[in-house]
Amino acid sequence: MKKEKINLLYMIIILTAICILLTGCNSIIPGDTVDDKYDHINTEMRYIRIVPAKLELKINQPQVFEVKAYNSDNKLVAMNISQIKWVVMYECSSCGIVWNISPTKGSQKTTFTPKKEGRYIINVNYKDEWGKATVTVK
């Protein structure tokens, strides 16, 4: 009985190895493959965008923003996240900081939380290009 279980285990391992070799799979670990959503040929960035670009929020309602870079073919290109900086502007410059944003650099995503009603501009800088999102808080 024990010998049959060991033989079955060996058979499963051998069949799995054969299956991997025949299908051309280059990795068993998920996420360890080339990301097809990015253009790997035309990697020169043409412009950036923040997603979402415009929305309404309530006070203390957090929202995740993401910056995406595109090439001249309007396809996504990979970014060097160490060069990303997030900045917020509020309609009242003398009101001080009435929001939270984190992280402010080194991330393709950031979480913004407004602390006061009004109009906010979420800016991102990447390689001297600027992206902008508008947030209205009611």
mmCIF file with all atom_site columns, C-alpha atoms in Angstrom:
data_model
loop_
_atom_site.group_PDB
_atom_site.id
_atom_site.type_symbol
_atom_site.label_atom_id
_atom_site.label_alt_id
_atom_site.label_comp_id
_atom_site.label_asym_id
_atom_site.label_entity_id
_atom_site.label_seq_id
_atom_site.pdbx_PDB_ins_code
_atom_site.Cartn_x
_atom_site.Cartn_y
_atom_site.Cartn_z
_atom_site.occupancy
_atom_site.B_iso_or_equiv
_atom_site.pdbx_formal_charge
_atom_site.auth_seq_id
_atom_site.auth_comp_id
_atom_site.auth_asym_id
_atom_site.auth_atom_id
_atom_site.pdbx_PDB_model_num
ATOM 1   C CA . MET A 1 1   ? 0.000   0.000  0.000   1.00 0.00 ? 1   MET A CA 1
ATOM 2   C CA . LYS A 1 2   ? 2.759   2.419  0.946   1.00 0.00 ? 2   LYS A CA 1
ATOM 3   C CA . LYS A 1 3   ? 4.741   1.481  -2.159  1.00 0.00 ? 3   LYS A CA 1
ATOM 4   C CA . GLU A 1 4   ? 1.722   2.211  -4.372  1.00 0.00 ? 4   GLU A CA 1
ATOM 5   C CA . LYS A 1 5   ? 1.372   5.729  -2.895  1.00 0.00 ? 5   LYS A CA 1
ATOM 6   C CA . ILE A 1 6   ? 5.047   6.461  -3.496  1.00 0.00 ? 6   ILE A CA 1
ATOM 7   C CA . ASN A 1 7   ? 4.775   5.183  -7.079  1.00 0.00 ? 7   ASN A CA 1
ATOM 8   C CA . LEU A 1 8   ? 1.681   7.349  -7.622  1.00 0.00 ? 8   LEU A CA 1
ATOM 9   C CA . LEU A 1 9   ? 3.524   10.421 -6.299  1.00 0.00 ? 9   LEU A CA 1
ATOM 10  C CA . TYR A 1 10  ? 6.457   9.748  -8.639  1.00 0.00 ? 10  TYR A CA 1
ATOM 11  C CA . MET A 1 11  ? 4.062   9.344  -11.548 1.00 0.00 ? 11  MET A CA 1
ATOM 12  C CA . ILE A 1 12  ? 2.361   12.689 -10.776 1.00 0.00 ? 12  ILE A CA 1
ATOM 13  C CA . ILE A 1 13  ? 5.729   14.451 -10.596 1.00 0.00 ? 13  ILE A CA 1
ATOM 14  C CA . ILE A 1 14  ? 6.872   12.945 -13.894 1.00 0.00 ? 14  ILE A CA 1
ATOM 15  C CA . LEU A 1 15  ? 3.604   13.789 -15.659 1.00 0.00 ? 15  LEU A CA 1
ATOM 16  C CA . THR A 1 16  ? 3.724   17.360 -14.355 1.00 0.00 ? 16  THR A CA 1
ATOM 17  C CA . ALA A 1 17  ? 7.301   17.771 -15.617 1.00 0.00 ? 17  ALA A CA 1
ATOM 18  C CA . ILE A 1 18  ? 6.354   16.378 -19.045 1.00 0.00 ? 18  ILE A CA 1
ATOM 19  C CA . CYS A 1 19  ? 3.329   18.678 -19.220 1.00 0.00 ? 19  CYS A CA 1
ATOM 20  C CA . ILE A 1 20  ? 5.460   21.728 -18.411 1.00 0.00 ? 20  ILE A CA 1
ATOM 21  C CA . LEU A 1 21  ? 8.032   20.775 -21.052 1.00 0.00 ? 21  LEU A CA 1
ATOM 22  C CA . LEU A 1 22  ? 5.436   20.137 -23.753 1.00 0.00 ? 22  LEU A CA 1
ATOM 23  C CA . THR A 1 23  ? 3.394   23.302 -23.155 1.00 0.00 ? 23  THR A CA 1
ATOM 24  C CA . GLY A 1 24  ? 6.410   25.608 -23.114 1.00 0.00 ? 24  GLY A CA 1
ATOM 25  C CA . CYS A 1 25  ? 5.619   26.950 -19.677 1.00 0.00 ? 25  CYS A CA 1
ATOM 26  C CA . ASN A 1 26  ? 8.654   28.850 -18.432 1.00 0.00 ? 26  ASN A CA 1
ATOM 27  C CA . SER A 1 27  ? 7.529   29.273 -14.843 1.00 0.00 ? 27  SER A CA 1
ATOM 28  C CA . ILE A 1 28  ? 5.401   27.522 -12.265 1.00 0.00 ? 28  ILE A CA 1
ATOM 29  C CA . ILE A 1 29  ? 5.212   30.625 -10.058 1.00 0.00 ? 29  ILE A CA 1
ATOM 30  C CA . PRO A 1 30  ? 2.253   32.903 -10.952 1.00 0.00 ? 30  PRO A CA 1
ATOM 31  C CA . GLY A 1 31  ? 3.203   36.468 -11.822 1.00 0.00 ? 31  GLY A CA 1
ATOM 32  C CA . ASP A 1 32  ? 6.697   35.498 -12.927 1.00 0.00 ? 32  ASP A CA 1
ATOM 33  C CA . THR A 1 33  ? 5.918   35.953 -16.616 1.00 0.00 ? 33  THR A CA 1
ATOM 34  C CA . VAL A 1 34  ? 6.246   38.938 -18.959 1.00 0.00 ? 34  VAL A CA 1
ATOM 35  C CA . ASP A 1 35  ? 3.498   41.503 -18.401 1.00 0.00 ? 35  ASP A CA 1
ATOM 36  C CA . ASP A 1 36  ? 1.640   41.721 -21.720 1.00 0.00 ? 36  ASP A CA 1
ATOM 37  C CA . LYS A 1 37  ? -0.225  44.927 -20.900 1.00 0.00 ? 37  LYS A CA 1
ATOM 38  C CA . TYR A 1 38  ? 2.954   46.983 -21.472 1.00 0.00 ? 38  TYR A CA 1
ATOM 39  C CA . ASP A 1 39  ? 4.516   47.762 -24.839 1.00 0.00 ? 39  ASP A CA 1
ATOM 40  C CA . HIS A 1 40  ? 8.011   46.271 -24.727 1.00 0.00 ? 40  HIS A CA 1
ATOM 41  C CA . ILE A 1 41  ? 9.024   47.534 -28.178 1.00 0.00 ? 41  ILE A CA 1
ATOM 42  C CA . ASN A 1 42  ? 8.104   51.238 -28.144 1.00 0.00 ? 42  ASN A CA 1
ATOM 43  C CA . THR A 1 43  ? 9.086   52.081 -24.554 1.00 0.00 ? 43  THR A CA 1
ATOM 44  C CA . GLU A 1 44  ? 9.556   55.822 -25.042 1.00 0.00 ? 44  GLU A CA 1
ATOM 45  C CA . MET A 1 45  ? 7.052   57.688 -22.871 1.00 0.00 ? 45  MET A CA 1
ATOM 46  C CA . ARG A 1 46  ? 4.974   60.309 -24.649 1.00 0.00 ? 46  ARG A CA 1
ATOM 47  C CA . TYR A 1 47  ? 2.546   61.368 -21.888 1.00 0.00 ? 47  TYR A CA 1
ATOM 48  C CA . ILE A 1 48  ? 1.150   60.389 -18.480 1.00 0.00 ? 48  ILE A CA 1
ATOM 49  C CA . ARG A 1 49  ? -2.355  60.250 -17.029 1.00 0.00 ? 49  ARG A CA 1
ATOM 50  C CA . ILE A 1 50  ? -3.859  59.933 -13.580 1.00 0.00 ? 50  ILE A CA 1
ATOM 51  C CA . VAL A 1 51  ? -6.722  57.481 -13.128 1.00 0.00 ? 51  VAL A CA 1
ATOM 52  C CA . PRO A 1 52  ? -9.364  58.534 -12.188 1.00 0.00 ? 52  PRO A CA 1
ATOM 53  C CA . ALA A 1 53  ? -8.936  61.971 -13.789 1.00 0.00 ? 53  ALA A CA 1
ATOM 54  C CA . LYS A 1 54  ? -12.028 63.641 -12.327 1.00 0.00 ? 54  LYS A CA 1
ATOM 55  C CA . LEU A 1 55  ? -14.393 62.725 -9.505  1.00 0.00 ? 55  LEU A CA 1
ATOM 56  C CA . GLU A 1 56  ? -16.451 63.905 -6.561  1.00 0.00 ? 56  GLU A CA 1
ATOM 57  C CA . LEU A 1 57  ? -15.696 62.823 -2.997  1.00 0.00 ? 57  LEU A CA 1
ATOM 58  C CA . LYS A 1 58  ? -16.987 63.482 0.490   1.00 0.00 ? 58  LYS A CA 1
ATOM 59  C CA . ILE A 1 59  ? -14.899 64.812 3.360   1.00 0.00 ? 59  ILE A CA 1
ATOM 60  C CA . ASN A 1 60  ? -12.644 62.051 4.776   1.00 0.00 ? 60  ASN A CA 1
ATOM 61  C CA . GLN A 1 61  ? -13.455 59.719 1.867   1.00 0.00 ? 61  GLN A CA 1
ATOM 62  C CA . PRO A 1 62  ? -10.175 58.122 0.704   1.00 0.00 ? 62  PRO A CA 1
ATOM 63  C CA . GLN A 1 63  ? -9.503  57.569 -2.994  1.00 0.00 ? 63  GLN A CA 1
ATOM 64  C CA . VAL A 1 64  ? -6.664  55.694 -4.691  1.00 0.00 ? 64  VAL A CA 1
ATOM 65  C CA . PHE A 1 65  ? -5.105  57.402 -7.710  1.00 0.00 ? 65  PHE A CA 1
ATOM 66  C CA . GLU A 1 66  ? -2.760  55.729 -10.184 1.00 0.00 ? 66  GLU A CA 1
ATOM 67  C CA . VAL A 1 67  ? -0.405  57.252 -12.730 1.00 0.00 ? 67  VAL A CA 1
ATOM 68  C CA . LYS A 1 68  ? 0.035   55.525 -16.075 1.00 0.00 ? 68  LYS A CA 1
ATOM 69  C CA . ALA A 1 69  ? 2.578   56.286 -18.794 1.00 0.00 ? 69  ALA A CA 1
ATOM 70  C CA . TYR A 1 70  ? 1.804   55.930 -22.499 1.00 0.00 ? 70  TYR A CA 1
ATOM 71  C CA . ASN A 1 71  ? 3.888   55.889 -25.684 1.00 0.00 ? 71  ASN A CA 1
ATOM 72  C CA . SER A 1 72  ? 3.120   57.516 -29.055 1.00 0.00 ? 72  SER A CA 1
ATOM 73  C CA . ASP A 1 73  ? 0.920   54.509 -29.938 1.00 0.00 ? 73  ASP A CA 1
ATOM 74  C CA . ASN A 1 74  ? -1.236  55.170 -26.839 1.00 0.00 ? 74  ASN A CA 1
ATOM 75  C CA . LYS A 1 75  ? -0.009  51.931 -25.253 1.00 0.00 ? 75  LYS A CA 1
ATOM 76  C CA . LEU A 1 76  ? 1.176   51.543 -21.684 1.00 0.00 ? 76  LEU A CA 1
ATOM 77  C CA . VAL A 1 77  ? 4.900   51.712 -20.986 1.00 0.00 ? 77  VAL A CA 1
ATOM 78  C CA . ALA A 1 78  ? 6.642   50.698 -17.782 1.00 0.00 ? 78  ALA A CA 1
ATOM 79  C CA . MET A 1 79  ? 7.674   53.435 -15.339 1.00 0.00 ? 79  MET A CA 1
ATOM 80  C CA . ASN A 1 80  ? 10.629  53.847 -13.007 1.00 0.00 ? 80  ASN A CA 1
ATOM 81  C CA . ILE A 1 81  ? 8.659   54.372 -9.794  1.00 0.00 ? 81  ILE A CA 1
ATOM 82  C CA . SER A 1 82  ? 11.588  56.049 -8.021  1.00 0.00 ? 82  SER A CA 1
ATOM 83  C CA . GLN A 1 83  ? 11.006  59.124 -10.234 1.00 0.00 ? 83  GLN A CA 1
ATOM 84  C CA . ILE A 1 84  ? 7.303   59.581 -9.380  1.00 0.00 ? 84  ILE A CA 1
ATOM 85  C CA . LYS A 1 85  ? 6.228   62.487 -7.135  1.00 0.00 ? 85  LYS A CA 1
ATOM 86  C CA . TRP A 1 86  ? 2.660   63.303 -6.037  1.00 0.00 ? 86  TRP A CA 1
ATOM 87  C CA . VAL A 1 87  ? 1.559   66.880 -5.171  1.00 0.00 ? 87  VAL A CA 1
ATOM 88  C CA . VAL A 1 88  ? -1.825  68.291 -4.095  1.00 0.00 ? 88  VAL A CA 1
ATOM 89  C CA . MET A 1 89  ? -3.147  71.829 -4.538  1.00 0.00 ? 89  MET A CA 1
ATOM 90  C CA . TYR A 1 90  ? -6.259  73.214 -2.857  1.00 0.00 ? 90  TYR A CA 1
ATOM 91  C CA . GLU A 1 91  ? -8.400  76.172 -3.998  1.00 0.00 ? 91  GLU A CA 1
ATOM 92  C CA . CYS A 1 92  ? -7.451  78.140 -0.851  1.00 0.00 ? 92  CYS A CA 1
ATOM 93  C CA . SER A 1 93  ? -3.677  78.551 -0.646  1.00 0.00 ? 93  SER A CA 1
ATOM 94  C CA . SER A 1 94  ? -3.845  80.255 2.779   1.00 0.00 ? 94  SER A CA 1
ATOM 95  C CA . CYS A 1 95  ? -5.909  77.407 4.326   1.00 0.00 ? 95  CYS A CA 1
ATOM 96  C CA . GLY A 1 96  ? -2.875  75.194 4.839   1.00 0.00 ? 96  GLY A CA 1
ATOM 97  C CA . ILE A 1 97  ? -2.834  71.484 4.250   1.00 0.00 ? 97  ILE A CA 1
ATOM 98  C CA . VAL A 1 98  ? -6.401  70.188 4.411   1.00 0.00 ? 98  VAL A CA 1
ATOM 99  C CA . TRP A 1 99  ? -5.761  66.722 2.968   1.00 0.00 ? 99  TRP A CA 1
ATOM 100 C CA . ASN A 1 100 ? -3.737  63.564 3.438   1.00 0.00 ? 100 ASN A CA 1
ATOM 101 C CA . ILE A 1 101 ? -1.844  61.943 0.588   1.00 0.00 ? 101 ILE A CA 1
ATOM 102 C CA . SER A 1 102 ? 0.347   58.902 0.945   1.00 0.00 ? 102 SER A CA 1
ATOM 103 C CA . PRO A 1 103 ? 2.798   58.019 -0.397  1.00 0.00 ? 103 PRO A CA 1
ATOM 104 C CA . THR A 1 104 ? 4.037   61.273 -1.937  1.00 0.00 ? 104 THR A CA 1
ATOM 105 C CA . LYS A 1 105 ? 6.842   59.708 -3.970  1.00 0.00 ? 105 LYS A CA 1
ATOM 106 C CA . GLY A 1 106 ? 8.184   56.432 -5.234  1.00 0.00 ? 106 GLY A CA 1
ATOM 107 C CA . SER A 1 107 ? 4.825   54.829 -6.016  1.00 0.00 ? 107 SER A CA 1
ATOM 108 C CA . GLN A 1 108 ? 2.593   54.490 -9.054  1.00 0.00 ? 108 GLN A CA 1
ATOM 109 C CA . LYS A 1 109 ? -0.418  54.652 -6.704  1.00 0.00 ? 109 LYS A CA 1
ATOM 110 C CA . THR A 1 110 ? -1.288  57.048 -3.910  1.00 0.00 ? 110 THR A CA 1
ATOM 111 C CA . THR A 1 111 ? -4.223  57.428 -1.536  1.00 0.00 ? 111 THR A CA 1
ATOM 112 C CA . PHE A 1 112 ? -5.766  60.892 -1.201  1.00 0.00 ? 112 PHE A CA 1
ATOM 113 C CA . THR A 1 113 ? -8.163  61.895 1.592   1.00 0.00 ? 113 THR A CA 1
ATOM 114 C CA . PRO A 1 114 ? -9.710  65.416 1.607   1.00 0.00 ? 114 PRO A CA 1
ATOM 115 C CA . LYS A 1 115 ? -10.351 67.103 4.967   1.00 0.00 ? 115 LYS A CA 1
ATOM 116 C CA . LYS A 1 116 ? -12.358 70.105 3.748   1.00 0.00 ? 116 LYS A CA 1
ATOM 117 C CA . GLU A 1 117 ? -14.969 70.928 1.081   1.00 0.00 ? 117 GLU A CA 1
ATOM 118 C CA . GLY A 1 118 ? -13.742 72.510 -2.125  1.00 0.00 ? 118 GLY A CA 1
ATOM 119 C CA . ARG A 1 119 ? -11.732 71.810 -5.253  1.00 0.00 ? 119 ARG A CA 1
ATOM 120 C CA . TYR A 1 120 ? -8.459  69.896 -5.184  1.00 0.00 ? 120 TYR A CA 1
ATOM 121 C CA . ILE A 1 121 ? -5.952  69.257 -7.946  1.00 0.00 ? 121 ILE A CA 1
ATOM 122 C CA . ILE A 1 122 ? -3.930  66.039 -7.663  1.00 0.00 ? 122 ILE A CA 1
ATOM 123 C CA . ASN A 1 123 ? -0.695  66.383 -9.646  1.00 0.00 ? 123 ASN A CA 1
ATOM 124 C CA . VAL A 1 124 ? 1.940   63.808 -10.430 1.00 0.00 ? 124 VAL A CA 1
ATOM 125 C CA . ASN A 1 125 ? 5.387   64.465 -11.849 1.00 0.00 ? 125 ASN A CA 1
ATOM 126 C CA . TYR A 1 126 ? 7.354   61.870 -13.764 1.00 0.00 ? 126 TYR A CA 1
ATOM 127 C CA . LYS A 1 127 ? 10.421  62.677 -15.883 1.00 0.00 ? 127 LYS A CA 1
ATOM 128 C CA . ASP A 1 128 ? 9.407   66.358 -16.154 1.00 0.00 ? 128 ASP A CA 1
ATOM 129 C CA . GLU A 1 129 ? 5.909   65.417 -17.372 1.00 0.00 ? 129 GLU A CA 1
ATOM 130 C CA . TRP A 1 130 ? 2.853   66.378 -15.315 1.00 0.00 ? 130 TRP A CA 1
ATOM 131 C CA . GLY A 1 131 ? -0.449  64.581 -14.939 1.00 0.00 ? 131 GLY A CA 1
ATOM 132 C CA . LYS A 1 132 ? -3.511  66.096 -13.298 1.00 0.00 ? 132 LYS A CA 1
ATOM 133 C CA . ALA A 1 133 ? -6.728  64.926 -11.661 1.00 0.00 ? 133 ALA A CA 1
ATOM 134 C CA . THR A 1 134 ? -9.511  67.151 -10.356 1.00 0.00 ? 134 THR A CA 1
ATOM 135 C CA . VAL A 1 135 ? -11.412 66.337 -7.171  1.00 0.00 ? 135 VAL A CA 1
ATOM 136 C CA . THR A 1 136 ? -14.516 68.185 -5.994  1.00 0.00 ? 136 THR A CA 1
ATOM 137 C CA . VAL A 1 137 ? -15.415 67.635 -2.338  1.00 0.00 ? 137 VAL A CA 1
ATOM 138 C CA . LYS A 1 138 ? -18.936 68.303 -1.090  1.00 0.00 ? 138 LYS A CA 1
#
